[in-house]
Coordinates of C-alpha atoms in Angstrom, one line a residue:
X86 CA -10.8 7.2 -11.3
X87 CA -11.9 8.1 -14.7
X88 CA -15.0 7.8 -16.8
X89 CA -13.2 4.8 -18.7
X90 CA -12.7 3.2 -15.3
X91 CA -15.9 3.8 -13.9
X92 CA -17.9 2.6 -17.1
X93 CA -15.8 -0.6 -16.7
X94 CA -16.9 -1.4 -13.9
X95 CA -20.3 -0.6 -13.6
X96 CA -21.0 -2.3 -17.0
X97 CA -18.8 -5.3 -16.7
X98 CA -17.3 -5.9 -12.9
X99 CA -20.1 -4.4 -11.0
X100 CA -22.8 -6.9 -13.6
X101 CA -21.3 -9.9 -13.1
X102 CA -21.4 -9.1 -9.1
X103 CA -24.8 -8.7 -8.8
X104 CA -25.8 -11.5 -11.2
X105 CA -23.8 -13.7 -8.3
X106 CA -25.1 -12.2 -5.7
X107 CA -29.1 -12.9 -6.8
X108 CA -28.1 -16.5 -7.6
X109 CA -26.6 -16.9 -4.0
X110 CA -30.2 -15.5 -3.0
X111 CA -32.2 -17.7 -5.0
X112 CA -30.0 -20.6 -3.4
X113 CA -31.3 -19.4 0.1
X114 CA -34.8 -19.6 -1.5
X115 CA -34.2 -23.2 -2.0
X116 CA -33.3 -23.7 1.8
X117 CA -35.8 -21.6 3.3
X118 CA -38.5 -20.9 0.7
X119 CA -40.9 -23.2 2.7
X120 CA -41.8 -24.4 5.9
X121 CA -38.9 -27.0 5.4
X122 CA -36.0 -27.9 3.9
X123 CA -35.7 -29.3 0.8
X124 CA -35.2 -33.1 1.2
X125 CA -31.7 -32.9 -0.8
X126 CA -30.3 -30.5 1.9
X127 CA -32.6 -32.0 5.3
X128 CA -29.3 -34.0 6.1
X129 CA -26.9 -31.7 5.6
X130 CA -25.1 -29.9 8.4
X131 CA -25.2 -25.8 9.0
X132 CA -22.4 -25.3 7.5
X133 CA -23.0 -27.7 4.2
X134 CA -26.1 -25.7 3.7
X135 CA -23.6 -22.6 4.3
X136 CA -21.4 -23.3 1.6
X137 CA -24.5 -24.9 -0.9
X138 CA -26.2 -21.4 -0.4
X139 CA -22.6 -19.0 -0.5
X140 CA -21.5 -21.3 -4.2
X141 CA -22.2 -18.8 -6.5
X142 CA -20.2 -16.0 -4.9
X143 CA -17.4 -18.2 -3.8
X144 CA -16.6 -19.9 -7.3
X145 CA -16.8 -16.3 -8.8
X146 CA -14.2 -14.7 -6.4
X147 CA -11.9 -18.3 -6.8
X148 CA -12.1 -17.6 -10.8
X149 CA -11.7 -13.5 -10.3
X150 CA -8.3 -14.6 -8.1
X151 CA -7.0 -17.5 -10.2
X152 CA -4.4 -15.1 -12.4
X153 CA -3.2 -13.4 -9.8
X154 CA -3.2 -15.3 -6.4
X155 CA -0.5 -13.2 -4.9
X156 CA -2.9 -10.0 -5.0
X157 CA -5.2 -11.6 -1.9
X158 CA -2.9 -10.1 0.8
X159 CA -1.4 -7.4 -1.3
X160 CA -4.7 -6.1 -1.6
X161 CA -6.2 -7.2 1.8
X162 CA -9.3 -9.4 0.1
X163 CA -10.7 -12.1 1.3
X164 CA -13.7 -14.6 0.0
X165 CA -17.2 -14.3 0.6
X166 CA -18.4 -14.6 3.8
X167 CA -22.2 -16.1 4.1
X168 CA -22.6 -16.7 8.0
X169 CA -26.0 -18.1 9.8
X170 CA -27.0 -16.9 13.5
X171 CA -24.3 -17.2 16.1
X172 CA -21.7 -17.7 13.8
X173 CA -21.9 -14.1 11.8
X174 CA -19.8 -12.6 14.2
X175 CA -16.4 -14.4 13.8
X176 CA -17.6 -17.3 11.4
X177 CA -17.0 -19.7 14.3
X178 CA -20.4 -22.0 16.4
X179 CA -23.3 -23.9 15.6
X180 CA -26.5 -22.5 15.9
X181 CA -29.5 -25.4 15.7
X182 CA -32.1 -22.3 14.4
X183 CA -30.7 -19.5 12.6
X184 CA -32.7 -16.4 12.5
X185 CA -30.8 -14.4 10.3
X186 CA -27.6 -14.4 8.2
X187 CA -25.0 -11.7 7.2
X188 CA -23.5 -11.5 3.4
X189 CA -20.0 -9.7 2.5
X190 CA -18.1 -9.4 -0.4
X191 CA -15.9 -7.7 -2.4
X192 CA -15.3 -8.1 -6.2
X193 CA -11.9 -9.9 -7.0
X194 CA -11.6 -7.1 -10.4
X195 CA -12.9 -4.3 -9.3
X196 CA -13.5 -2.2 -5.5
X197 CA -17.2 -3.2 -6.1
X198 CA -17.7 -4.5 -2.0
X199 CA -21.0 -4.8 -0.5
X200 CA -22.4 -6.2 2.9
X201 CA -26.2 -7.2 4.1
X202 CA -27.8 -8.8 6.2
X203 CA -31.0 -11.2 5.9
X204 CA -33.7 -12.9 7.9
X205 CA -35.2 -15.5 8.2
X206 CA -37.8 -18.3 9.5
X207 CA -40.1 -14.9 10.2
X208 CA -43.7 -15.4 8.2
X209 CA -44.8 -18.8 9.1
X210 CA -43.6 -20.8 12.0
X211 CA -40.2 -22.0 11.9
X212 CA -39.1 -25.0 10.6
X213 CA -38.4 -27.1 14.6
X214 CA -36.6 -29.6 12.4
X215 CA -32.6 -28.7 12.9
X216 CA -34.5 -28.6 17.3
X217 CA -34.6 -32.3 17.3
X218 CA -37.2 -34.8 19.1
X219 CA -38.1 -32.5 21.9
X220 CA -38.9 -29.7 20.3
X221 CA -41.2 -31.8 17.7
X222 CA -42.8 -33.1 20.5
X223 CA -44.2 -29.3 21.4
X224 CA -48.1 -29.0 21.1
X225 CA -49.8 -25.8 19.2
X226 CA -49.6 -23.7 22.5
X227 CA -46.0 -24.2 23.0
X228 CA -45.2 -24.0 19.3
X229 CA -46.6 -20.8 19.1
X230 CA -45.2 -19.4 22.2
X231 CA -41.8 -20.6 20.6
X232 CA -43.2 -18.5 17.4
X233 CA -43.6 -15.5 19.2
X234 CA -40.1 -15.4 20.7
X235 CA -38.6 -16.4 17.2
X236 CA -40.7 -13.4 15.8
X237 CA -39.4 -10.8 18.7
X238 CA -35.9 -12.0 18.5
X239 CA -35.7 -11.3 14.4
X240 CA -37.6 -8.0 14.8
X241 CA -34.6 -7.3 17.8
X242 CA -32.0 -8.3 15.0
X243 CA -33.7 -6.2 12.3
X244 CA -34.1 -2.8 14.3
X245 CA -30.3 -3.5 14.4
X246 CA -29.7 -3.6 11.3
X247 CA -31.5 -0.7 10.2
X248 CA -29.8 1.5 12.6
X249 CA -27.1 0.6 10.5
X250 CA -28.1 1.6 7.5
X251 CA -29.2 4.9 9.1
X252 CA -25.8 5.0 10.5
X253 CA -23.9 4.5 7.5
X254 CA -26.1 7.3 5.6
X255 CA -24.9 9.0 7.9
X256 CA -21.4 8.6 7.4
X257 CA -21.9 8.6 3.8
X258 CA -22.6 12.4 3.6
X259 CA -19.4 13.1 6.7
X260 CA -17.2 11.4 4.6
X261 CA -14.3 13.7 4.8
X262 CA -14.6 13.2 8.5
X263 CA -15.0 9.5 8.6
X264 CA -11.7 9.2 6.3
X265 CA -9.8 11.4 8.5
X266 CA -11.0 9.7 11.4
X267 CA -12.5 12.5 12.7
X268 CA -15.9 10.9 14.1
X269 CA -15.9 7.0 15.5
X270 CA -18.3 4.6 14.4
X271 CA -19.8 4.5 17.6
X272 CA -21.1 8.1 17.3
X273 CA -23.2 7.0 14.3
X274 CA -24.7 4.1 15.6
X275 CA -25.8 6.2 18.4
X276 CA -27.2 8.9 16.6
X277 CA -28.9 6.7 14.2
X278 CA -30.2 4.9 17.4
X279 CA -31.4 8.5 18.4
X280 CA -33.2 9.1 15.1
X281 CA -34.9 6.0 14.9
X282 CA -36.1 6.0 18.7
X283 CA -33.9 2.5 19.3
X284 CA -32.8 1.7 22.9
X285 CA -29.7 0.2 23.1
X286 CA -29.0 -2.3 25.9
X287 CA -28.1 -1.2 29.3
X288 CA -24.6 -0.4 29.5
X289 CA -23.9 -1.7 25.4
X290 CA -20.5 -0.7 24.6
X291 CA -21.3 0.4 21.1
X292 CA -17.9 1.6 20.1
X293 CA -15.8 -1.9 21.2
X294 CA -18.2 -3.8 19.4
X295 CA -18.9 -2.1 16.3
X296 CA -16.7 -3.0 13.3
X297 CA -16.4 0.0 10.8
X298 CA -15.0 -0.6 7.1
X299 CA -13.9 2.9 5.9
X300 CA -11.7 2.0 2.7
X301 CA -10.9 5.0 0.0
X302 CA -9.6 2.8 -3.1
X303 CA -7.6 3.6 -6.3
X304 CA -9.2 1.7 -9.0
X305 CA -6.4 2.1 -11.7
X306 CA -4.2 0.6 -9.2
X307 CA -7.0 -1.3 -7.3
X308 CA -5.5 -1.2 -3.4
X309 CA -6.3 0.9 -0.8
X310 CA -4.1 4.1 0.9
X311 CA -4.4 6.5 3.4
X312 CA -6.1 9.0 2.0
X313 CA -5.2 12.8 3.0
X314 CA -6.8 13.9 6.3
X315 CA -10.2 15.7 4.7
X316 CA -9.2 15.1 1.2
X317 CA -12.1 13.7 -1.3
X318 CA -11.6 16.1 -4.0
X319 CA -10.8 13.8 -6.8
X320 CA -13.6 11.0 -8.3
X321 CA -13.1 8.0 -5.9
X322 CA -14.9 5.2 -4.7
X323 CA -15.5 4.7 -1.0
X324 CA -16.5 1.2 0.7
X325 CA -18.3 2.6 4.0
X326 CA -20.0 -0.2 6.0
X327 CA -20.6 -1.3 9.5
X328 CA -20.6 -4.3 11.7
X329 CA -22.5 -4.6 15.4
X330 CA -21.4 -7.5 17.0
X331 CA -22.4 -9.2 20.4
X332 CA -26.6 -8.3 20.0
X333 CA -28.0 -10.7 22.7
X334 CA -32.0 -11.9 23.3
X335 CA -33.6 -9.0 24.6
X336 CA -35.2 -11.4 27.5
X337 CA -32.0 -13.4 27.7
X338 CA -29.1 -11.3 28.1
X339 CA -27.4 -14.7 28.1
X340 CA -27.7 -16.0 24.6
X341 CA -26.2 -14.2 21.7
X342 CA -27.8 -13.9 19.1
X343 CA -24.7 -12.9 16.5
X344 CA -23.7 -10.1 14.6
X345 CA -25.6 -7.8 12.0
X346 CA -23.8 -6.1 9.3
X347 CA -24.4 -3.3 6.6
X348 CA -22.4 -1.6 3.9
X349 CA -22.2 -0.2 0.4
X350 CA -19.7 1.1 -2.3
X351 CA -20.0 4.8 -3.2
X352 CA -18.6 6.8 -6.2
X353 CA -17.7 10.6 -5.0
X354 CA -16.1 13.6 -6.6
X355 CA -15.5 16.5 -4.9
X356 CA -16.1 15.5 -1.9
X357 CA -19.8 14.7 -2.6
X358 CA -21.5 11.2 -3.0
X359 CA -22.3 11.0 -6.4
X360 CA -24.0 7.5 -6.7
X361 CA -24.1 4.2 -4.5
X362 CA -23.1 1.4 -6.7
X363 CA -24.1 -1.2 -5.1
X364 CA -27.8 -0.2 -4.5
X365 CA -29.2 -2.5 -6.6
X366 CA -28.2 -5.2 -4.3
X367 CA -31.6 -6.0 -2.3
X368 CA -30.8 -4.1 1.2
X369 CA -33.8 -6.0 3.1
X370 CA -34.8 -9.4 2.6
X371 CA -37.1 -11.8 4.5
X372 CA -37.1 -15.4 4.1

């Protein structure tokens, strides 16, 4: 990676990336600005709302692809993927009351790739709409009590989700480990968990259920390799990111409440992380 190559796409790849990526935010305002949905969406299914809110990044990834469809497997790239509740871990279920929903893509030009992870219905009480009759029916008492779980379920899905980010600073500055596969993604989850004085579940797996994305690209030639065991002498960029599937209800061990999901795009030379690229992309948002 050269100057050349990096200036390209910071000023022109990486630009257009996160102009998509704040529109497909400001659609998600529109669903979940207020206490309801907006009357043009309030009949929609989940996953029309889904694909209303993920528009902006999907028709900019179709257009990025259109000269060169062939380069999707090649390459290993995939589309955007904006999942709600139950359905951010495989992109499959319905879930009547999302509380939070997971954002991942990568740039069609460019090794740009970011992934978040936002909440939402936490700040006023949640929209009972998508509940149906019954849970309309609730008086104050019961609609606060519902409140209160809603509000301890999202602050469960949130301390989550920073441990991630933890985790993946951490990873960030063991690089030459993670690329070698020296250290498993578990290990950082825990010690993140460690640091930040979370308790996982009773007998949580976390290495069979945490997802790691540990890509060292070639941006002349744009597609990944294995990099030498050790090796990141030369300017590179790095995607480092992490997924932590199966987090249940902390009071329900049996429902599910999905998948939470953090990463980032790193330039390094010399083996030292020069500059996150994608930090500009908002790492914490609350709807």
């Amino acid at each position: 990676l050269d100057l050349h190559g990096f200036s390209t796409m910071m000023l022109t790849s990486l630009e257009l990336f996160k102009r998509h990526w704040t529109t497909t935010l400001v659609n998600l305002d529109a669903v979940y600005g207020g206490t309801k949905l907006s009357p043009l969406l309030a009949s929609k299914s989940l996953r029309e709302i889904q694909d209303f809110i993920a528009e902006p990044l999907t028709t900019y990834f179709t257009y990025g692809t259109l000269r060169n469809p062939d380069a999707l497997p090649q390459f290993g790239l995939h589309g955007p993927r904006v999942w709600f509740g139950a359905q951010t871990a495989d992109g499959t279920g319905e879930d009547a009351a999302p509380l939070h929903m997971t954002v991942t893509m990568q740039d069609p030009q460019s090794p740009v790739w970011c992934a978040r992870t936002y909440f939402l219905t936490t700040g006023h009480v949640p929209n009972l709409e998508p509940l149906g009759p019954a849970a309309r029916a609730l008086d104050d008492s019961e609609v606060a009590k519902y409140a209160a779980t809603v509000a301890g379920n999202v602050h469960w899905l949130m301390a989550h989700y920073l441990m991630l980010a933890e985790a993946v600073a951490l990873m960030k500055e063991d690089v030459q480990a993670v690329l070698a596969g020296g250290s498993t993604a578990g290990a950082y989850v825990r010690k993140a968990a460690a640091q930040l004085g979370i308790l996982l579940p009773k007998g949580f797996e976390v290495d069979a259920q945490v997802e790691a994305t540990t890509r060292q690209l070639d941006f002349s030639a744009f597609h990944t390799f294995d990099p030498t065991p050790g090796e990141c002498s030369a300017a590179c960029v790095v995607q480092l990111g992490l997924k932590l599937n199966g987090i249940r209800n902390p009071d329900n061990s049996s429902r599910v409440l999905g998948a939470v999901t953090y990463g980032d795009t790193f330039l390094y030379a010399g083996g030292r992380a020069l500059c996150c690229v994608t930090e500009g992309l908002a790492p914490f948002e609350v709807w």
